[in-house]
Amino acid sequence: MSVVLLCLFIVMALVQVVRPQLLWKVNRPLQAPFVKDYDATEPTRAGYAMTRGVGVVALLAAIAILVAVLT
């Protein structure tokens, strides 16, 4: 079970690194009760760079944990 969860975590981290705008588009409907203007809350270029950085760290951690679990 932990291998499956780690694989899902790796996929989400890859999406966050490769295409963080996709996660933003998926998240938009969840903001409906709280945000009046979606475009005003979209991250800037620096915000997306920070998201990619966090995704890289999460991806490396998930891969290291997966390798530890499988060995």
mmCIF file of N, CA, C and O in Angstrom:
data_model
loop_
_atom_site.group_PDB
_atom_site.id
_atom_site.type_symbol
_atom_site.label_atom_id
_atom_site.label_comp_id
_atom_site.label_asym_id
_atom_site.label_seq_id
_atom_site.Cartn_x
_atom_site.Cartn_y
_atom_site.Cartn_z
ATOM 1 N N MET A 1 0.822 -1.193 0.000
ATOM 2 C CA MET A 1 0.000 0.000 0.000
ATOM 3 C C MET A 1 0.864 1.254 0.000
ATOM 4 O O MET A 1 0.539 2.234 -0.649
ATOM 5 N N SER A 2 1.965 1.227 0.736
ATOM 6 C CA SER A 2 2.819 2.413 0.798
ATOM 7 C C SER A 2 3.478 2.691 -0.547
ATOM 8 O O SER A 2 3.705 3.856 -0.895
ATOM 9 N N VAL A 3 3.747 1.639 -1.308
ATOM 10 C CA VAL A 3 4.355 1.827 -2.629
ATOM 11 C C VAL A 3 3.385 2.551 -3.554
ATOM 12 O O VAL A 3 3.773 3.452 -4.305
ATOM 13 N N VAL A 4 2.123 2.195 -3.485
ATOM 14 C CA VAL A 4 1.110 2.838 -4.316
ATOM 15 C C VAL A 4 0.988 4.320 -3.951
ATOM 16 O O VAL A 4 0.940 5.186 -4.832
ATOM 17 N N LEU A 5 0.944 4.613 -2.671
ATOM 18 C CA LEU A 5 0.847 6.009 -2.237
ATOM 19 C C LEU A 5 2.086 6.809 -2.638
ATOM 20 O O LEU A 5 1.978 7.958 -3.052
ATOM 21 N N LEU A 6 3.241 6.203 -2.524
ATOM 22 C CA LEU A 6 4.462 6.889 -2.943
ATOM 23 C C LEU A 6 4.472 7.135 -4.448
ATOM 24 O O LEU A 6 4.911 8.198 -4.897
ATOM 25 N N CYS A 7 3.973 6.188 -5.224
ATOM 26 C CA CYS A 7 3.895 6.391 -6.672
ATOM 27 C C CYS A 7 2.933 7.526 -7.028
ATOM 28 O O CYS A 7 3.225 8.338 -7.905
ATOM 29 N N LEU A 8 1.810 7.593 -6.341
ATOM 30 C CA LEU A 8 0.882 8.713 -6.551
ATOM 31 C C LEU A 8 1.520 10.042 -6.161
ATOM 32 O O LEU A 8 1.342 11.061 -6.838
ATOM 33 N N PHE A 9 2.268 10.028 -5.079
ATOM 34 C CA PHE A 9 2.968 11.230 -4.631
ATOM 35 C C PHE A 9 4.005 11.663 -5.663
ATOM 36 O O PHE A 9 4.160 12.857 -5.943
ATOM 37 N N ILE A 10 4.693 10.703 -6.260
ATOM 38 C CA ILE A 10 5.683 11.007 -7.290
ATOM 39 C C ILE A 10 5.009 11.608 -8.521
ATOM 40 O O ILE A 10 5.504 12.579 -9.102
ATOM 41 N N VAL A 11 3.877 11.058 -8.912
ATOM 42 C CA VAL A 11 3.153 11.597 -10.066
ATOM 43 C C VAL A 11 2.709 13.028 -9.807
ATOM 44 O O VAL A 11 2.870 13.913 -10.663
ATOM 45 N N MET A 12 2.177 13.286 -8.624
ATOM 46 C CA MET A 12 1.749 14.649 -8.297
ATOM 47 C C MET A 12 2.933 15.607 -8.257
ATOM 48 O O MET A 12 2.839 16.750 -8.711
ATOM 49 N N ALA A 13 4.056 15.183 -7.739
ATOM 50 C CA ALA A 13 5.247 16.028 -7.704
ATOM 51 C C ALA A 13 5.756 16.299 -9.116
ATOM 52 O O ALA A 13 6.192 17.412 -9.419
ATOM 53 N N LEU A 14 5.697 15.288 -9.987
ATOM 54 C CA LEU A 14 6.096 15.498 -11.382
ATOM 55 C C LEU A 14 5.207 16.521 -12.066
ATOM 56 O O LEU A 14 5.687 17.379 -12.807
ATOM 57 N N VAL A 15 3.911 16.428 -11.837
ATOM 58 C CA VAL A 15 2.984 17.416 -12.404
ATOM 59 C C VAL A 15 3.309 18.799 -11.862
ATOM 60 O O VAL A 15 3.285 19.789 -12.603
ATOM 61 N N GLN A 16 3.620 18.889 -10.598
ATOM 62 C CA GLN A 16 3.943 20.169 -9.984
ATOM 63 C C GLN A 16 5.223 20.754 -10.576
ATOM 64 O O GLN A 16 5.333 21.962 -10.735
ATOM 65 N N VAL A 17 6.183 19.911 -10.924
ATOM 66 C CA VAL A 17 7.439 20.397 -11.503
ATOM 67 C C VAL A 17 7.253 20.760 -12.976
ATOM 68 O O VAL A 17 7.695 21.812 -13.423
ATOM 69 N N VAL A 18 6.579 19.889 -13.721
ATOM 70 C CA VAL A 18 6.467 20.079 -15.170
ATOM 71 C C VAL A 18 5.411 21.114 -15.528
ATOM 72 O O VAL A 18 5.629 21.968 -16.390
ATOM 73 N N ARG A 19 4.265 21.069 -14.877
ATOM 74 C CA ARG A 19 3.138 21.907 -15.276
ATOM 75 C C ARG A 19 2.358 22.409 -14.057
ATOM 76 O O ARG A 19 1.232 21.966 -13.804
ATOM 77 N N PRO A 20 2.902 23.348 -13.272
ATOM 78 C CA PRO A 20 2.183 23.805 -12.081
ATOM 79 C C PRO A 20 0.886 24.543 -12.404
ATOM 80 O O PRO A 20 -0.026 24.598 -11.580
ATOM 81 N N GLN A 21 0.765 25.084 -13.628
ATOM 82 C CA GLN A 21 -0.472 25.768 -14.013
ATOM 83 C C GLN A 21 -1.645 24.799 -14.049
ATOM 84 O O GLN A 21 -2.782 25.192 -13.793
ATOM 85 N N LEU A 22 -1.371 23.535 -14.359
ATOM 86 C CA LEU A 22 -2.432 22.524 -14.391
ATOM 87 C C LEU A 22 -3.039 22.337 -13.005
ATOM 88 O O LEU A 22 -4.261 22.264 -12.855
ATOM 89 N N LEU A 23 -2.191 22.291 -11.985
ATOM 90 C CA LEU A 23 -2.696 22.177 -10.622
ATOM 91 C C LEU A 23 -3.498 23.411 -10.233
ATOM 92 O O LEU A 23 -4.476 23.323 -9.501
ATOM 93 N N TRP A 24 -3.074 24.562 -10.729
ATOM 94 C CA TRP A 24 -3.799 25.800 -10.436
ATOM 95 C C TRP A 24 -5.196 25.753 -11.049
ATOM 96 O O TRP A 24 -6.178 26.127 -10.421
ATOM 97 N N LYS A 25 -5.308 25.259 -12.283
ATOM 98 C CA LYS A 25 -6.612 25.178 -12.942
ATOM 99 C C LYS A 25 -7.532 24.192 -12.229
ATOM 100 O O LYS A 25 -8.737 24.403 -12.150
ATOM 101 N N VAL A 26 -6.964 23.103 -11.715
ATOM 102 C CA VAL A 26 -7.768 22.121 -10.976
ATOM 103 C C VAL A 26 -8.235 22.719 -9.650
ATOM 104 O O VAL A 26 -9.336 22.435 -9.180
ATOM 105 N N ASN A 27 -7.417 23.581 -9.061
ATOM 106 C CA ASN A 27 -7.716 24.159 -7.759
ATOM 107 C C ASN A 27 -8.735 25.304 -7.838
ATOM 108 O O ASN A 27 -9.368 25.634 -6.838
ATOM 109 N N ARG A 28 -8.913 25.894 -9.000
ATOM 110 C CA ARG A 28 -9.790 27.069 -9.120
ATOM 111 C C ARG A 28 -11.216 26.835 -8.613
ATOM 112 O O ARG A 28 -11.746 27.666 -7.878
ATOM 113 N N PRO A 29 -11.887 25.730 -8.964
ATOM 114 C CA PRO A 29 -13.254 25.539 -8.465
ATOM 115 C C PRO A 29 -13.336 25.420 -6.944
ATOM 116 O O PRO A 29 -14.355 25.765 -6.347
ATOM 117 N N LEU A 30 -12.265 24.951 -6.320
ATOM 118 C CA LEU A 30 -12.265 24.832 -4.859
ATOM 119 C C LEU A 30 -12.212 26.198 -4.175
ATOM 120 O O LEU A 30 -12.547 26.323 -3.005
ATOM 121 N N GLN A 31 -11.805 27.227 -4.923
ATOM 122 C CA GLN A 31 -11.711 28.566 -4.364
ATOM 123 C C GLN A 31 -13.016 29.353 -4.481
ATOM 124 O O GLN A 31 -13.116 30.454 -3.948
ATOM 125 N N ALA A 32 -13.982 28.811 -5.173
ATOM 126 C CA ALA A 32 -15.218 29.547 -5.474
ATOM 127 C C ALA A 32 -15.869 30.209 -4.262
ATOM 128 O O ALA A 32 -16.270 31.374 -4.348
ATOM 129 N N PRO A 33 -15.992 29.549 -3.123
ATOM 130 C CA PRO A 33 -16.650 30.225 -1.996
ATOM 131 C C PRO A 33 -15.817 31.353 -1.380
ATOM 132 O O PRO A 33 -16.353 32.186 -0.667
ATOM 133 N N PHE A 34 -14.530 31.403 -1.678
ATOM 134 C CA PHE A 34 -13.651 32.333 -0.989
ATOM 135 C C PHE A 34 -13.118 33.462 -1.861
ATOM 136 O O PHE A 34 -12.764 34.517 -1.352
ATOM 137 N N VAL A 35 -13.043 33.251 -3.185
ATOM 138 C CA VAL A 35 -12.370 34.195 -4.071
ATOM 139 C C VAL A 35 -13.360 34.739 -5.093
ATOM 140 O O VAL A 35 -14.090 33.989 -5.724
ATOM 141 N N LYS A 36 -13.363 36.063 -5.258
ATOM 142 C CA LYS A 36 -14.248 36.670 -6.247
ATOM 143 C C LYS A 36 -13.580 36.763 -7.617
ATOM 144 O O LYS A 36 -14.227 36.615 -8.636
ATOM 145 N N ASP A 37 -12.278 37.039 -7.640
ATOM 146 C CA ASP A 37 -11.556 37.186 -8.898
ATOM 147 C C ASP A 37 -10.413 36.176 -8.938
ATOM 148 O O ASP A 37 -9.385 36.346 -8.289
ATOM 149 N N TYR A 38 -10.601 35.114 -9.715
ATOM 150 C CA TYR A 38 -9.591 34.050 -9.774
ATOM 151 C C TYR A 38 -8.263 34.545 -10.336
ATOM 152 O O TYR A 38 -7.207 34.168 -9.885
ATOM 153 N N ASP A 39 -8.339 35.388 -11.369
ATOM 154 C CA ASP A 39 -7.113 35.832 -12.028
ATOM 155 C C ASP A 39 -6.251 36.684 -11.109
ATOM 156 O O ASP A 39 -5.034 36.716 -11.255
ATOM 157 N N ALA A 40 -6.851 37.366 -10.166
ATOM 158 C CA ALA A 40 -6.084 38.200 -9.243
ATOM 159 C C ALA A 40 -5.286 37.362 -8.249
ATOM 160 O O ALA A 40 -4.310 37.840 -7.684
ATOM 161 N N THR A 41 -5.686 36.120 -8.057
ATOM 162 C CA THR A 41 -4.990 35.280 -7.072
ATOM 163 C C THR A 41 -4.027 34.289 -7.720
ATOM 164 O O THR A 41 -3.363 33.551 -7.010
ATOM 165 N N GLU A 42 -3.954 34.286 -9.052
ATOM 166 C CA GLU A 42 -3.040 33.350 -9.712
ATOM 167 C C GLU A 42 -1.592 33.745 -9.415
ATOM 168 O O GLU A 42 -1.245 34.920 -9.429
ATOM 169 N N PRO A 43 -0.749 32.757 -9.155
ATOM 170 C CA PRO A 43 0.649 33.062 -8.832
ATOM 171 C C PRO A 43 1.381 33.752 -9.982
ATOM 172 O O PRO A 43 1.051 33.557 -11.154
ATOM 173 N N THR A 44 2.379 34.534 -9.627
ATOM 174 C CA THR A 44 3.229 35.183 -10.620
ATOM 175 C C THR A 44 4.261 34.178 -11.120
ATOM 176 O O THR A 44 4.286 33.029 -10.695
ATOM 177 N N ARG A 45 5.135 34.644 -11.980
ATOM 178 C CA ARG A 45 6.212 33.791 -12.490
ATOM 179 C C ARG A 45 7.098 33.296 -11.342
ATOM 180 O O ARG A 45 7.496 32.137 -11.302
ATOM 181 N N ALA A 46 7.365 34.175 -10.386
ATOM 182 C CA ALA A 46 8.174 33.773 -9.223
ATOM 183 C C ALA A 46 7.423 32.759 -8.359
ATOM 184 O O ALA A 46 8.027 31.849 -7.791
ATOM 185 N N GLY A 47 6.123 32.910 -8.264
ATOM 186 C CA GLY A 47 5.324 31.956 -7.504
ATOM 187 C C GLY A 47 5.346 30.572 -8.124
ATOM 188 O O GLY A 47 5.438 29.561 -7.425
ATOM 189 N N TYR A 48 5.252 30.519 -9.453
ATOM 190 C CA TYR A 48 5.331 29.233 -10.129
ATOM 191 C C TYR A 48 6.726 28.632 -10.006
ATOM 192 O O TYR A 48 6.881 27.418 -9.892
ATOM 193 N N ALA A 49 7.761 29.471 -10.009
ATOM 194 C CA ALA A 49 9.125 28.968 -9.819
ATOM 195 C C ALA A 49 9.271 28.362 -8.428
ATOM 196 O O ALA A 49 9.910 27.313 -8.258
ATOM 197 N N MET A 50 8.689 29.002 -7.436
ATOM 198 C CA MET A 50 8.741 28.470 -6.070
ATOM 199 C C MET A 50 7.976 27.146 -5.988
ATOM 200 O O MET A 50 8.422 26.198 -5.330
ATOM 201 N N THR A 51 6.855 27.062 -6.673
ATOM 202 C CA THR A 51 6.085 25.819 -6.709
ATOM 203 C C THR A 51 6.898 24.696 -7.337
ATOM 204 O O THR A 51 6.887 23.566 -6.855
ATOM 205 N N ARG A 52 7.605 25.020 -8.413
ATOM 206 C CA ARG A 52 8.462 24.017 -9.048
ATOM 207 C C ARG A 52 9.581 23.576 -8.108
ATOM 208 O O ARG A 52 9.925 22.394 -8.052
ATOM 209 N N GLY A 53 10.153 24.524 -7.375
ATOM 210 C CA GLY A 53 11.216 24.180 -6.422
ATOM 211 C C GLY A 53 10.730 23.243 -5.337
ATOM 212 O O GLY A 53 11.399 22.256 -4.998
ATOM 213 N N VAL A 54 9.565 23.528 -4.798
ATOM 214 C CA VAL A 54 8.984 22.657 -3.778
ATOM 215 C C VAL A 54 8.663 21.287 -4.389
ATOM 216 O O VAL A 54 8.854 20.250 -3.744
ATOM 217 N N GLY A 55 8.217 21.270 -5.638
ATOM 218 C CA GLY A 55 7.935 20.008 -6.312
ATOM 219 C C GLY A 55 9.181 19.163 -6.496
ATOM 220 O O GLY A 55 9.141 17.948 -6.345
ATOM 221 N N VAL A 56 10.303 19.805 -6.801
ATOM 222 C CA VAL A 56 11.565 19.072 -6.961
ATOM 223 C C VAL A 56 11.977 18.441 -5.637
ATOM 224 O O VAL A 56 12.374 17.270 -5.584
ATOM 225 N N VAL A 57 11.862 19.202 -4.553
ATOM 226 C CA VAL A 57 12.217 18.665 -3.233
ATOM 227 C C VAL A 57 11.302 17.502 -2.870
ATOM 228 O O VAL A 57 11.765 16.458 -2.394
ATOM 229 N N ALA A 58 10.005 17.654 -3.108
ATOM 230 C CA ALA A 58 9.054 16.576 -2.802
ATOM 231 C C ALA A 58 9.319 15.353 -3.676
ATOM 232 O O ALA A 58 9.223 14.213 -3.204
ATOM 233 N N LEU A 59 9.652 15.579 -4.941
ATOM 234 C CA LEU A 59 9.941 14.473 -5.851
ATOM 235 C C LEU A 59 11.176 13.695 -5.408
ATOM 236 O O LEU A 59 11.156 12.458 -5.356
ATOM 237 N N LEU A 60 12.225 14.400 -5.060
ATOM 238 C CA LEU A 60 13.433 13.733 -4.592
ATOM 239 C C LEU A 60 13.190 12.964 -3.295
ATOM 240 O O LEU A 60 13.683 11.837 -3.134
ATOM 241 N N ALA A 61 12.420 13.546 -2.396
ATOM 242 C CA ALA A 61 12.119 12.858 -1.135
ATOM 243 C C ALA A 61 11.286 11.605 -1.389
ATOM 244 O O ALA A 61 11.556 10.543 -0.805
ATOM 245 N N ALA A 62 10.283 11.703 -2.242
ATOM 246 C CA ALA A 62 9.428 10.542 -2.527
ATOM 247 C C ALA A 62 10.212 9.429 -3.206
ATOM 248 O O ALA A 62 10.019 8.247 -2.901
ATOM 249 N N ILE A 63 11.106 9.794 -4.111
ATOM 250 C CA ILE A 63 11.918 8.776 -4.783
ATOM 251 C C ILE A 63 12.859 8.105 -3.777
ATOM 252 O O ILE A 63 13.020 6.883 -3.792
ATOM 253 N N ALA A 64 13.464 8.902 -2.888
ATOM 254 C CA ALA A 64 14.363 8.326 -1.880
ATOM 255 C C ALA A 64 13.598 7.383 -0.947
ATOM 256 O O ALA A 64 14.088 6.301 -0.615
ATOM 257 N N ILE A 65 12.407 7.763 -0.541
ATOM 258 C CA ILE A 65 11.607 6.918 0.334
ATOM 259 C C ILE A 65 11.185 5.638 -0.396
ATOM 260 O O ILE A 65 11.207 4.547 0.163
ATOM 261 N N LEU A 66 10.810 5.774 -1.675
ATOM 262 C CA LEU A 66 10.409 4.607 -2.464
ATOM 263 C C LEU A 66 11.580 3.637 -2.611
ATOM 264 O O LEU A 66 11.394 2.418 -2.470
ATOM 265 N N VAL A 67 12.759 4.155 -2.862
ATOM 266 C CA VAL A 67 13.928 3.283 -2.973
ATOM 267 C C VAL A 67 14.199 2.586 -1.645
ATOM 268 O O VAL A 67 14.500 1.391 -1.602
ATOM 269 N N ALA A 68 14.051 3.319 -0.534
ATOM 270 C CA ALA A 68 14.271 2.724 0.778
ATOM 271 C C ALA A 68 13.244 1.635 1.076
ATOM 272 O O ALA A 68 13.567 0.606 1.680
ATOM 273 N N VAL A 69 12.003 1.853 0.662
ATOM 274 C CA VAL A 69 10.957 0.856 0.911
ATOM 275 C C VAL A 69 11.176 -0.390 0.061
ATOM 276 O O VAL A 69 10.965 -1.514 0.532
ATOM 277 N N LEU A 70 11.613 -0.208 -1.153
ATOM 278 C CA LEU A 70 11.778 -1.345 -2.064
ATOM 279 C C LEU A 70 13.054 -2.150 -1.813
ATOM 280 O O LEU A 70 13.159 -3.282 -2.279
ATOM 281 N N THR A 71 14.012 -1.582 -1.091
ATOM 282 C CA THR A 71 15.242 -2.331 -0.836
ATOM 283 C C THR A 71 15.248 -2.936 0.556
ATOM 284 O O THR A 71 14.532 -2.640 1.417
#
